[in-house]
PDB file of C-alpha atoms in Angstrom:
ATOM      1  CA  ALA A   1     100.620 105.200  84.503  1.00  0.00           C
ATOM      2  CA  GLN A   2      97.590 103.113  84.763  1.00  0.00           C
ATOM      3  CA  LYS A   3      94.539 103.758  87.629  1.00  0.00           C
ATOM      4  CA  VAL A   4      91.614 102.054  88.549  1.00  0.00           C
ATOM      5  CA  THR A   5      88.990 104.079  90.672  1.00  0.00           C
ATOM      6  CA  GLN A   6      86.051 102.433  92.409  1.00  0.00           C
ATOM      7  CA  ALA A   7      84.513 105.368  93.902  1.00  0.00           C
ATOM      8  CA  GLN A   8      81.664 103.364  95.814  1.00  0.00           C
ATOM      9  CA  THR A   9      83.491 102.105  99.136  1.00  0.00           C
ATOM     10  CA  GLU A  10      80.515  99.969 100.431  1.00  0.00           C
ATOM     11  CA  ILE A  11      77.096  99.294  99.393  1.00  0.00           C
ATOM     12  CA  SER A  12      74.443  97.790 100.950  1.00  0.00           C
ATOM     13  CA  VAL A  13      71.442  95.800  99.681  1.00  0.00           C
ATOM     14  CA  VAL A  14      68.683  93.705 100.547  1.00  0.00           C
ATOM     15  CA  GLU A  15      68.401  90.177  98.910  1.00  0.00           C
ATOM     16  CA  LYS A  16      66.780  89.992  95.658  1.00  0.00           C
ATOM     17  CA  GLU A  17      67.803  93.573  94.821  1.00  0.00           C
ATOM     18  CA  ASP A  18      70.011  94.332  91.752  1.00  0.00           C
ATOM     19  CA  VAL A  19      73.176  95.850  92.347  1.00  0.00           C
ATOM     20  CA  THR A  20      75.847  97.838  90.087  1.00  0.00           C
ATOM     21  CA  LEU A  21      79.131  98.309  90.999  1.00  0.00           C
ATOM     22  CA  ASP A  22      81.337 101.381  89.356  1.00  0.00           C
ATOM     23  CA  CYS A  23      84.623 101.217  87.892  1.00  0.00           C
ATOM     24  CA  VAL A  24      86.394 103.894  86.082  1.00  0.00           C
ATOM     25  CA  TYR A  25      89.893 103.353  84.678  1.00  0.00           C
ATOM     26  CA  GLU A  26      92.619 105.564  83.008  1.00  0.00           C
ATOM     27  CA  THR A  27      95.269 104.033  80.830  1.00  0.00           C
ATOM     28  CA  ARG A  28      97.374 105.293  77.567  1.00  0.00           C
ATOM     29  CA  ASP A  29      97.400 101.893  76.096  1.00  0.00           C
ATOM     30  CA  THR A  30      95.146 101.629  73.297  1.00  0.00           C
ATOM     31  CA  THR A  31      94.636  97.709  73.738  1.00  0.00           C
ATOM     32  CA  TYR A  32      94.261  96.466  77.563  1.00  0.00           C
ATOM     33  CA  TYR A  33      92.110  94.130  79.363  1.00  0.00           C
ATOM     34  CA  LEU A  34      89.662  94.799  82.178  1.00  0.00           C
ATOM     35  CA  PHE A  35      88.552  92.239  85.178  1.00  0.00           C
ATOM     36  CA  TRP A  36      86.405  91.834  87.989  1.00  0.00           C
ATOM     37  CA  TYR A  37      87.231  89.678  90.929  1.00  0.00           C
ATOM     38  CA  LYS A  38      85.523  88.619  93.903  1.00  0.00           C
ATOM     39  CA  GLN A  39      87.052  88.222  97.243  1.00  0.00           C
ATOM     40  CA  PRO A  40      84.767  86.615 100.032  1.00  0.00           C
ATOM     41  CA  PRO A  41      85.325  86.604 103.750  1.00  0.00           C
ATOM     42  CA  SER A  42      87.722  83.661 103.423  1.00  0.00           C
ATOM     43  CA  GLY A  43      89.970  85.666 101.616  1.00  0.00           C
ATOM     44  CA  GLU A  44      90.811  83.989  98.101  1.00  0.00           C
ATOM     45  CA  LEU A  45      90.667  85.975  94.871  1.00  0.00           C
ATOM     46  CA  VAL A  46      88.005  84.686  92.399  1.00  0.00           C
ATOM     47  CA  PHE A  47      87.984  85.703  88.759  1.00  0.00           C
ATOM     48  CA  LEU A  48      84.732  86.606  87.263  1.00  0.00           C
ATOM     49  CA  ILE A  49      84.724  88.256  84.409  1.00  0.00           C
ATOM     50  CA  ARG A  50      87.258  89.749  81.653  1.00  0.00           C
ATOM     51  CA  ARG A  51      86.716  92.113  79.028  1.00  0.00           C
ATOM     52  CA  ASN A  52      89.085  93.067  75.986  1.00  0.00           C
ATOM     53  CA  SER A  53      89.357  96.622  75.160  1.00  0.00           C
ATOM     54  CA  PHE A  54      88.565  96.116  71.356  1.00  0.00           C
ATOM     55  CA  ASP A  55      85.513  94.183  72.397  1.00  0.00           C
ATOM     56  CA  GLU A  56      82.462  96.528  73.607  1.00  0.00           C
ATOM     57  CA  GLN A  57      79.970  94.282  73.268  1.00  0.00           C
ATOM     58  CA  ASN A  58      78.173  93.854  76.775  1.00  0.00           C
ATOM     59  CA  GLU A  59      77.180  90.423  77.991  1.00  0.00           C
ATOM     60  CA  ILE A  60      75.111  88.599  80.779  1.00  0.00           C
ATOM     61  CA  SER A  61      76.344  85.532  82.369  1.00  0.00           C
ATOM     62  CA  GLY A  62      73.816  84.236  84.754  1.00  0.00           C
ATOM     63  CA  ARG A  63      73.103  86.986  87.484  1.00  0.00           C
ATOM     64  CA  TYR A  64      76.284  88.833  86.392  1.00  0.00           C
ATOM     65  CA  SER A  65      76.566  91.532  83.392  1.00  0.00           C
ATOM     66  CA  TRP A  66      78.651  94.082  82.430  1.00  0.00           C
ATOM     67  CA  ASN A  67      78.556  97.449  81.002  1.00  0.00           C
ATOM     68  CA  PHE A  68      81.809  98.383  79.076  1.00  0.00           C
ATOM     69  CA  GLN A  69      81.889 101.759  77.710  1.00  0.00           C
ATOM     70  CA  LYS A  70      85.226 102.744  76.283  1.00  0.00           C
ATOM     71  CA  SER A  71      83.975 106.149  75.506  1.00  0.00           C
ATOM     72  CA  THR A  72      83.773 106.931  79.215  1.00  0.00           C
ATOM     73  CA  SER A  73      86.345 104.667  80.512  1.00  0.00           C
ATOM     74  CA  SER A  74      84.060 102.802  82.628  1.00  0.00           C
ATOM     75  CA  PHE A  75      83.494  99.029  83.185  1.00  0.00           C
ATOM     76  CA  ASN A  76      80.928  98.619  85.558  1.00  0.00           C
ATOM     77  CA  PHE A  77      79.436  95.195  86.862  1.00  0.00           C
ATOM     78  CA  THR A  78      75.842  94.305  87.850  1.00  0.00           C
ATOM     79  CA  ILE A  79      74.547  91.559  89.981  1.00  0.00           C
ATOM     80  CA  THR A  80      70.962  90.611  89.437  1.00  0.00           C
ATOM     81  CA  ALA A  81      68.757  89.347  92.091  1.00  0.00           C
ATOM     82  CA  SER A  82      71.498  89.478  94.791  1.00  0.00           C
ATOM     83  CA  GLN A  83      71.958  86.865  96.938  1.00  0.00           C
ATOM     84  CA  VAL A  84      73.452  86.677 100.736  1.00  0.00           C
ATOM     85  CA  VAL A  85      76.349  84.523  99.308  1.00  0.00           C
ATOM     86  CA  ASP A  86      77.487  87.617  97.195  1.00  0.00           C
ATOM     87  CA  SER A  87      78.624  89.408 100.147  1.00  0.00           C
ATOM     88  CA  ALA A  88      82.285  90.133  99.559  1.00  0.00           C
ATOM     89  CA  VAL A  89      84.611  92.795  98.207  1.00  0.00           C
ATOM     90  CA  TYR A  90      84.736  93.125  94.632  1.00  0.00           C
ATOM     91  CA  PHE A  91      87.650  94.377  92.633  1.00  0.00           C
ATOM     92  CA  CYS A  92      88.026  96.022  89.315  1.00  0.00           C
ATOM     93  CA  ALA A  93      91.382  95.478  87.725  1.00  0.00           C
ATOM     94  CA  LEU A  94      93.025  96.707  84.305  1.00  0.00           C
ATOM     95  CA  SER A  95      95.897  95.036  82.798  1.00  0.00           C
ATOM     96  CA  GLU A  96      98.425  95.227  79.673  1.00  0.00           C
ATOM     97  CA  ARG A  97      97.517  93.402  76.554  1.00  0.00           C
ATOM     98  CA  THR A  98     100.380  91.172  76.948  1.00  0.00           C
ATOM     99  CA  ASN A  99     100.568  90.642  80.497  1.00  0.00           C
ATOM    100  CA  ALA A 100      97.740  90.020  82.698  1.00  0.00           C
ATOM    101  CA  GLY A 101     100.172  89.550  85.588  1.00  0.00           C
ATOM    102  CA  LYS A 102     100.879  93.300  85.477  1.00  0.00           C
ATOM    103  CA  SER A 103      97.648  94.328  86.819  1.00  0.00           C
ATOM    104  CA  THR A 104      96.383  97.619  88.453  1.00  0.00           C
ATOM    105  CA  PHE A 105      93.545  97.007  90.935  1.00  0.00           C
ATOM    106  CA  GLY A 106      90.896  99.335  92.418  1.00  0.00           C
ATOM    107  CA  ASP A 107      90.450  99.502  96.068  1.00  0.00           C
ATOM    108  CA  GLY A 108      87.594  97.596  96.214  1.00  0.00           C
ATOM    109  CA  THR A 109      83.614  97.954  96.924  1.00  0.00           C
ATOM    110  CA  THR A 110      82.551  95.799  99.854  1.00  0.00           C
ATOM    111  CA  LEU A 111      78.992  94.556  99.193  1.00  0.00           C
ATOM    112  CA  THR A 112      77.068  93.353 102.039  1.00  0.00           C
ATOM    113  CA  VAL A 113      73.547  91.538 100.894  1.00  0.00           C
ATOM    114  CA  LYS A 114      71.006  91.403 103.685  1.00  0.00           C
ATOM    115  CA  PRO A 115      68.511  88.657 103.894  1.00  0.00           C
TER     116      PRO A 115
ATOM    117  CA  ASN B   1      95.381  70.432  89.542  1.00  0.00           C
ATOM    118  CA  ALA B   2      97.313  72.264  92.225  1.00  0.00           C
ATOM    119  CA  GLY B   3      97.075  75.730  90.453  1.00  0.00           C
ATOM    120  CA  VAL B   4      99.096  78.310  92.298  1.00  0.00           C
ATOM    121  CA  THR B   5     100.497  77.269  95.728  1.00  0.00           C
ATOM    122  CA  GLN B   6     101.787  79.698  98.189  1.00  0.00           C
ATOM    123  CA  THR B   7     103.583  78.617 101.290  1.00  0.00           C
ATOM    124  CA  PRO B   8     103.362  79.400 103.968  1.00  0.00           C
ATOM    125  CA  LYS B   9      99.746  80.435 104.713  1.00  0.00           C
ATOM    126  CA  PHE B  10     100.769  82.522 107.960  1.00  0.00           C
ATOM    127  CA  GLN B  11     104.018  83.962 109.159  1.00  0.00           C
ATOM    128  CA  VAL B  12     105.040  86.201 112.080  1.00  0.00           C
ATOM    129  CA  LEU B  13     108.164  87.764 111.842  1.00  0.00           C
ATOM    130  CA  LYS B  14     110.125  90.309 114.232  1.00  0.00           C
ATOM    131  CA  THR B  15     111.626  93.373 112.659  1.00  0.00           C
ATOM    132  CA  GLY B  16     114.785  93.021 110.977  1.00  0.00           C
ATOM    133  CA  GLN B  17     114.338  89.240 110.070  1.00  0.00           C
ATOM    134  CA  SER B  18     114.413  87.861 106.510  1.00  0.00           C
ATOM    135  CA  MET B  19     112.148  85.205 104.840  1.00  0.00           C
ATOM    136  CA  THR B  20     111.110  83.874 101.494  1.00  0.00           C
ATOM    137  CA  LEU B  21     107.809  83.438 100.585  1.00  0.00           C
ATOM    138  CA  GLN B  22     107.257  80.669  98.269  1.00  0.00           C
ATOM    139  CA  CYS B  23     105.142  80.405  95.344  1.00  0.00           C
ATOM    140  CA  ALA B  24     104.774  77.559  92.535  1.00  0.00           C
ATOM    141  CA  GLN B  25     102.575  76.959  89.774  1.00  0.00           C
ATOM    142  CA  ASP B  26     101.896  73.857  87.840  1.00  0.00           C
ATOM    143  CA  MET B  27     100.318  75.309  84.624  1.00  0.00           C
ATOM    144  CA  ASN B  28     103.368  76.312  82.496  1.00  0.00           C
ATOM    145  CA  HIS B  29     102.610  79.780  82.669  1.00  0.00           C
ATOM    146  CA  GLU B  30     104.938  82.313  81.335  1.00  0.00           C
ATOM    147  CA  TYR B  31     104.166  85.434  83.684  1.00  0.00           C
ATOM    148  CA  MET B  32     104.223  85.146  87.491  1.00  0.00           C
ATOM    149  CA  SER B  33     103.376  88.250  89.810  1.00  0.00           C
ATOM    150  CA  TRP B  34     103.660  89.117  93.600  1.00  0.00           C
ATOM    151  CA  TYR B  35     101.072  91.511  94.996  1.00  0.00           C
ATOM    152  CA  ARG B  36     100.401  92.954  98.500  1.00  0.00           C
ATOM    153  CA  GLN B  37      97.187  93.822 100.047  1.00  0.00           C
ATOM    154  CA  ASP B  38      96.725  96.095 102.886  1.00  0.00           C
ATOM    155  CA  PRO B  39      93.663  96.475 104.546  1.00  0.00           C
ATOM    156  CA  GLY B  40      91.086  98.391 102.861  1.00  0.00           C
ATOM    157  CA  MET B  41      93.199  98.462  99.507  1.00  0.00           C
ATOM    158  CA  GLY B  42      93.100  96.784  96.552  1.00  0.00           C
ATOM    159  CA  LEU B  43      96.293  94.507  95.427  1.00  0.00           C
ATOM    160  CA  ARG B  44      99.458  96.413  94.563  1.00  0.00           C
ATOM    161  CA  LEU B  45     102.101  94.866  92.137  1.00  0.00           C
ATOM    162  CA  ILE B  46     105.631  94.191  94.091  1.00  0.00           C
ATOM    163  CA  HIS B  47     107.284  92.322  91.161  1.00  0.00           C
ATOM    164  CA  TYR B  48     106.551  90.296  88.275  1.00  0.00           C
ATOM    165  CA  SER B  49     108.389  87.758  85.787  1.00  0.00           C
ATOM    166  CA  VAL B  50     107.654  87.371  82.267  1.00  0.00           C
ATOM    167  CA  GLY B  51     109.663  84.069  81.865  1.00  0.00           C
ATOM    168  CA  ALA B  52     112.531  82.299  83.656  1.00  0.00           C
ATOM    169  CA  GLY B  53     115.390  84.345  84.278  1.00  0.00           C
ATOM    170  CA  ILE B  54     113.244  87.636  83.346  1.00  0.00           C
ATOM    171  CA  THR B  55     112.146  89.746  86.441  1.00  0.00           C
ATOM    172  CA  ASP B  56     110.809  93.524  86.581  1.00  0.00           C
ATOM    173  CA  GLN B  57     109.646  95.873  89.478  1.00  0.00           C
ATOM    174  CA  GLY B  58     106.106  96.658  90.031  1.00  0.00           C
ATOM    175  CA  GLU B  59     104.682  99.731  91.895  1.00  0.00           C
ATOM    176  CA  VAL B  60     105.929  98.769  95.294  1.00  0.00           C
ATOM    177  CA  PRO B  61     109.261  96.881  95.065  1.00  0.00           C
ATOM    178  CA  ASN B  62     111.241  98.535  97.882  1.00  0.00           C
ATOM    179  CA  GLY B  63     112.409  96.088 100.687  1.00  0.00           C
ATOM    180  CA  TYR B  64     111.727  92.742  98.350  1.00  0.00           C
ATOM    181  CA  ASN B  65     113.560  90.892  96.212  1.00  0.00           C
ATOM    182  CA  VAL B  66     112.803  88.125  93.689  1.00  0.00           C
ATOM    183  CA  SER B  67     114.229  85.674  91.056  1.00  0.00           C
ATOM    184  CA  ARG B  68     112.800  83.464  88.472  1.00  0.00           C
ATOM    185  CA  SER B  69     115.356  80.189  87.952  1.00  0.00           C
ATOM    186  CA  THR B  70     112.536  77.988  86.611  1.00  0.00           C
ATOM    187  CA  THR B  71     109.054  78.452  85.186  1.00  0.00           C
ATOM    188  CA  GLU B  72     107.296  76.971  88.048  1.00  0.00           C
ATOM    189  CA  ASP B  73     108.808  78.934  90.948  1.00  0.00           C
ATOM    190  CA  PHE B  74     108.743  82.639  91.910  1.00  0.00           C
ATOM    191  CA  PRO B  75     109.921  83.238  95.427  1.00  0.00           C
ATOM    192  CA  LEU B  76     109.614  86.544  97.215  1.00  0.00           C
ATOM    193  CA  ARG B  77     112.277  87.410  99.648  1.00  0.00           C
ATOM    194  CA  LEU B  78     112.162  90.036 102.255  1.00  0.00           C
ATOM    195  CA  LEU B  79     115.641  91.119 103.207  1.00  0.00           C
ATOM    196  CA  SER B  80     114.688  92.900 106.506  1.00  0.00           C
ATOM    197  CA  ALA B  81     111.474  92.889 107.655  1.00  0.00           C
ATOM    198  CA  ALA B  82     109.736  96.143 109.027  1.00  0.00           C
ATOM    199  CA  PRO B  83     106.242  96.672 110.238  1.00  0.00           C
ATOM    200  CA  SER B  84     105.217  98.279 107.144  1.00  0.00           C
ATOM    201  CA  GLN B  85     105.576  95.044 105.390  1.00  0.00           C
ATOM    202  CA  THR B  86     102.567  93.790 107.589  1.00  0.00           C
ATOM    203  CA  SER B  87     100.370  92.612 104.639  1.00  0.00           C
ATOM    204  CA  VAL B  88      98.383  89.760 102.890  1.00  0.00           C
ATOM    205  CA  TYR B  89     100.819  88.629  99.853  1.00  0.00           C
ATOM    206  CA  PHE B  90      99.074  86.997  96.557  1.00  0.00           C
ATOM    207  CA  CYS B  91     101.251  85.395  93.927  1.00  0.00           C
ATOM    208  CA  ALA B  92      99.658  84.974  90.849  1.00  0.00           C
ATOM    209  CA  SER B  93     100.603  83.368  87.318  1.00  0.00           C
ATOM    210  CA  SER B  94      98.865  84.231  84.056  1.00  0.00           C
ATOM    211  CA  TYR B  95      99.135  83.609  80.406  1.00  0.00           C
ATOM    212  CA  SER B  96      98.386  85.402  77.393  1.00  0.00           C
ATOM    213  CA  LEU B  97      97.374  83.544  74.421  1.00  0.00           C
ATOM    214  CA  GLY B  98      95.374  85.764  71.323  1.00  0.00           C
ATOM    215  CA  ALA B  99      92.471  87.196  73.017  1.00  0.00           C
ATOM    216  CA  LYS B 100      92.838  85.525  76.225  1.00  0.00           C
ATOM    217  CA  ASN B 101      94.522  87.054  78.980  1.00  0.00           C
ATOM    218  CA  ILE B 102      93.769  85.186  82.422  1.00  0.00           C
ATOM    219  CA  GLN B 103      95.420  85.424  85.992  1.00  0.00           C
ATOM    220  CA  TYR B 104      95.332  82.810  88.545  1.00  0.00           C
ATOM    221  CA  PHE B 105      95.707  83.899  92.188  1.00  0.00           C
ATOM    222  CA  GLY B 106      97.178  81.597  95.180  1.00  0.00           C
ATOM    223  CA  ALA B 107      95.611  81.548  98.361  1.00  0.00           C
ATOM    224  CA  GLY B 108      97.462  84.354  99.893  1.00  0.00           C
ATOM    225  CA  THR B 109     100.036  84.530 102.782  1.00  0.00           C
ATOM    226  CA  ARG B 110      99.141  86.616 105.894  1.00  0.00           C
ATOM    227  CA  LEU B 111     102.417  88.385 107.087  1.00  0.00           C
ATOM    228  CA  SER B 112     102.424  90.087 110.661  1.00  0.00           C
ATOM    229  CA  VAL B 113     105.855  91.842 111.414  1.00  0.00           C
ATOM    230  CA  LEU B 114     106.368  92.787 115.024  1.00  0.00           C
TER     231      LEU B 114
END
């Protein structure tokens, strides 16, 4: 069975601080996908990033970056120079290789960015 | 593009009532899924479909039925609503093409069972 753990329930930072959200996963699959989603107070789910298990290259996209380490089963997400609009619940998710619609989600990390 | 459309946005039911949550997608995606989100928790998979006529159970299927007669539609039926089914329901459609594996979510249906 797959499992995703987001140990940080809530994080509070002051604007312009960098913040890293942790995600640890468990799966028996050798090929899988990892995702980060954002859920703002309005409630919709916004796709942020996706990483394939066979590609461990870490990337930066604007203020977002992620650190995928297969050896430790971790997929951490960093927001650089946080802004108030980043305040939301962030979910890490894991899916099978052939079906993103069969995803396992963590319980989320609530990020509050104070001005 | 409409993407994934869920109706209704809000619904209040009495215990024992039945209803159908509607979900439609216009992206010709082969995969569709239903999730529920309870307060303070992540999404949990109820049922999913890998194509028209094919459905399977997810993590929390009890009390729900689904069918997929067309690629576009994937309704979720609550047979006899219970207070434990009070939740926010998300429908999603997704595709897998080579290294791409993307899931799109509807706006959600907030359901209260009294």
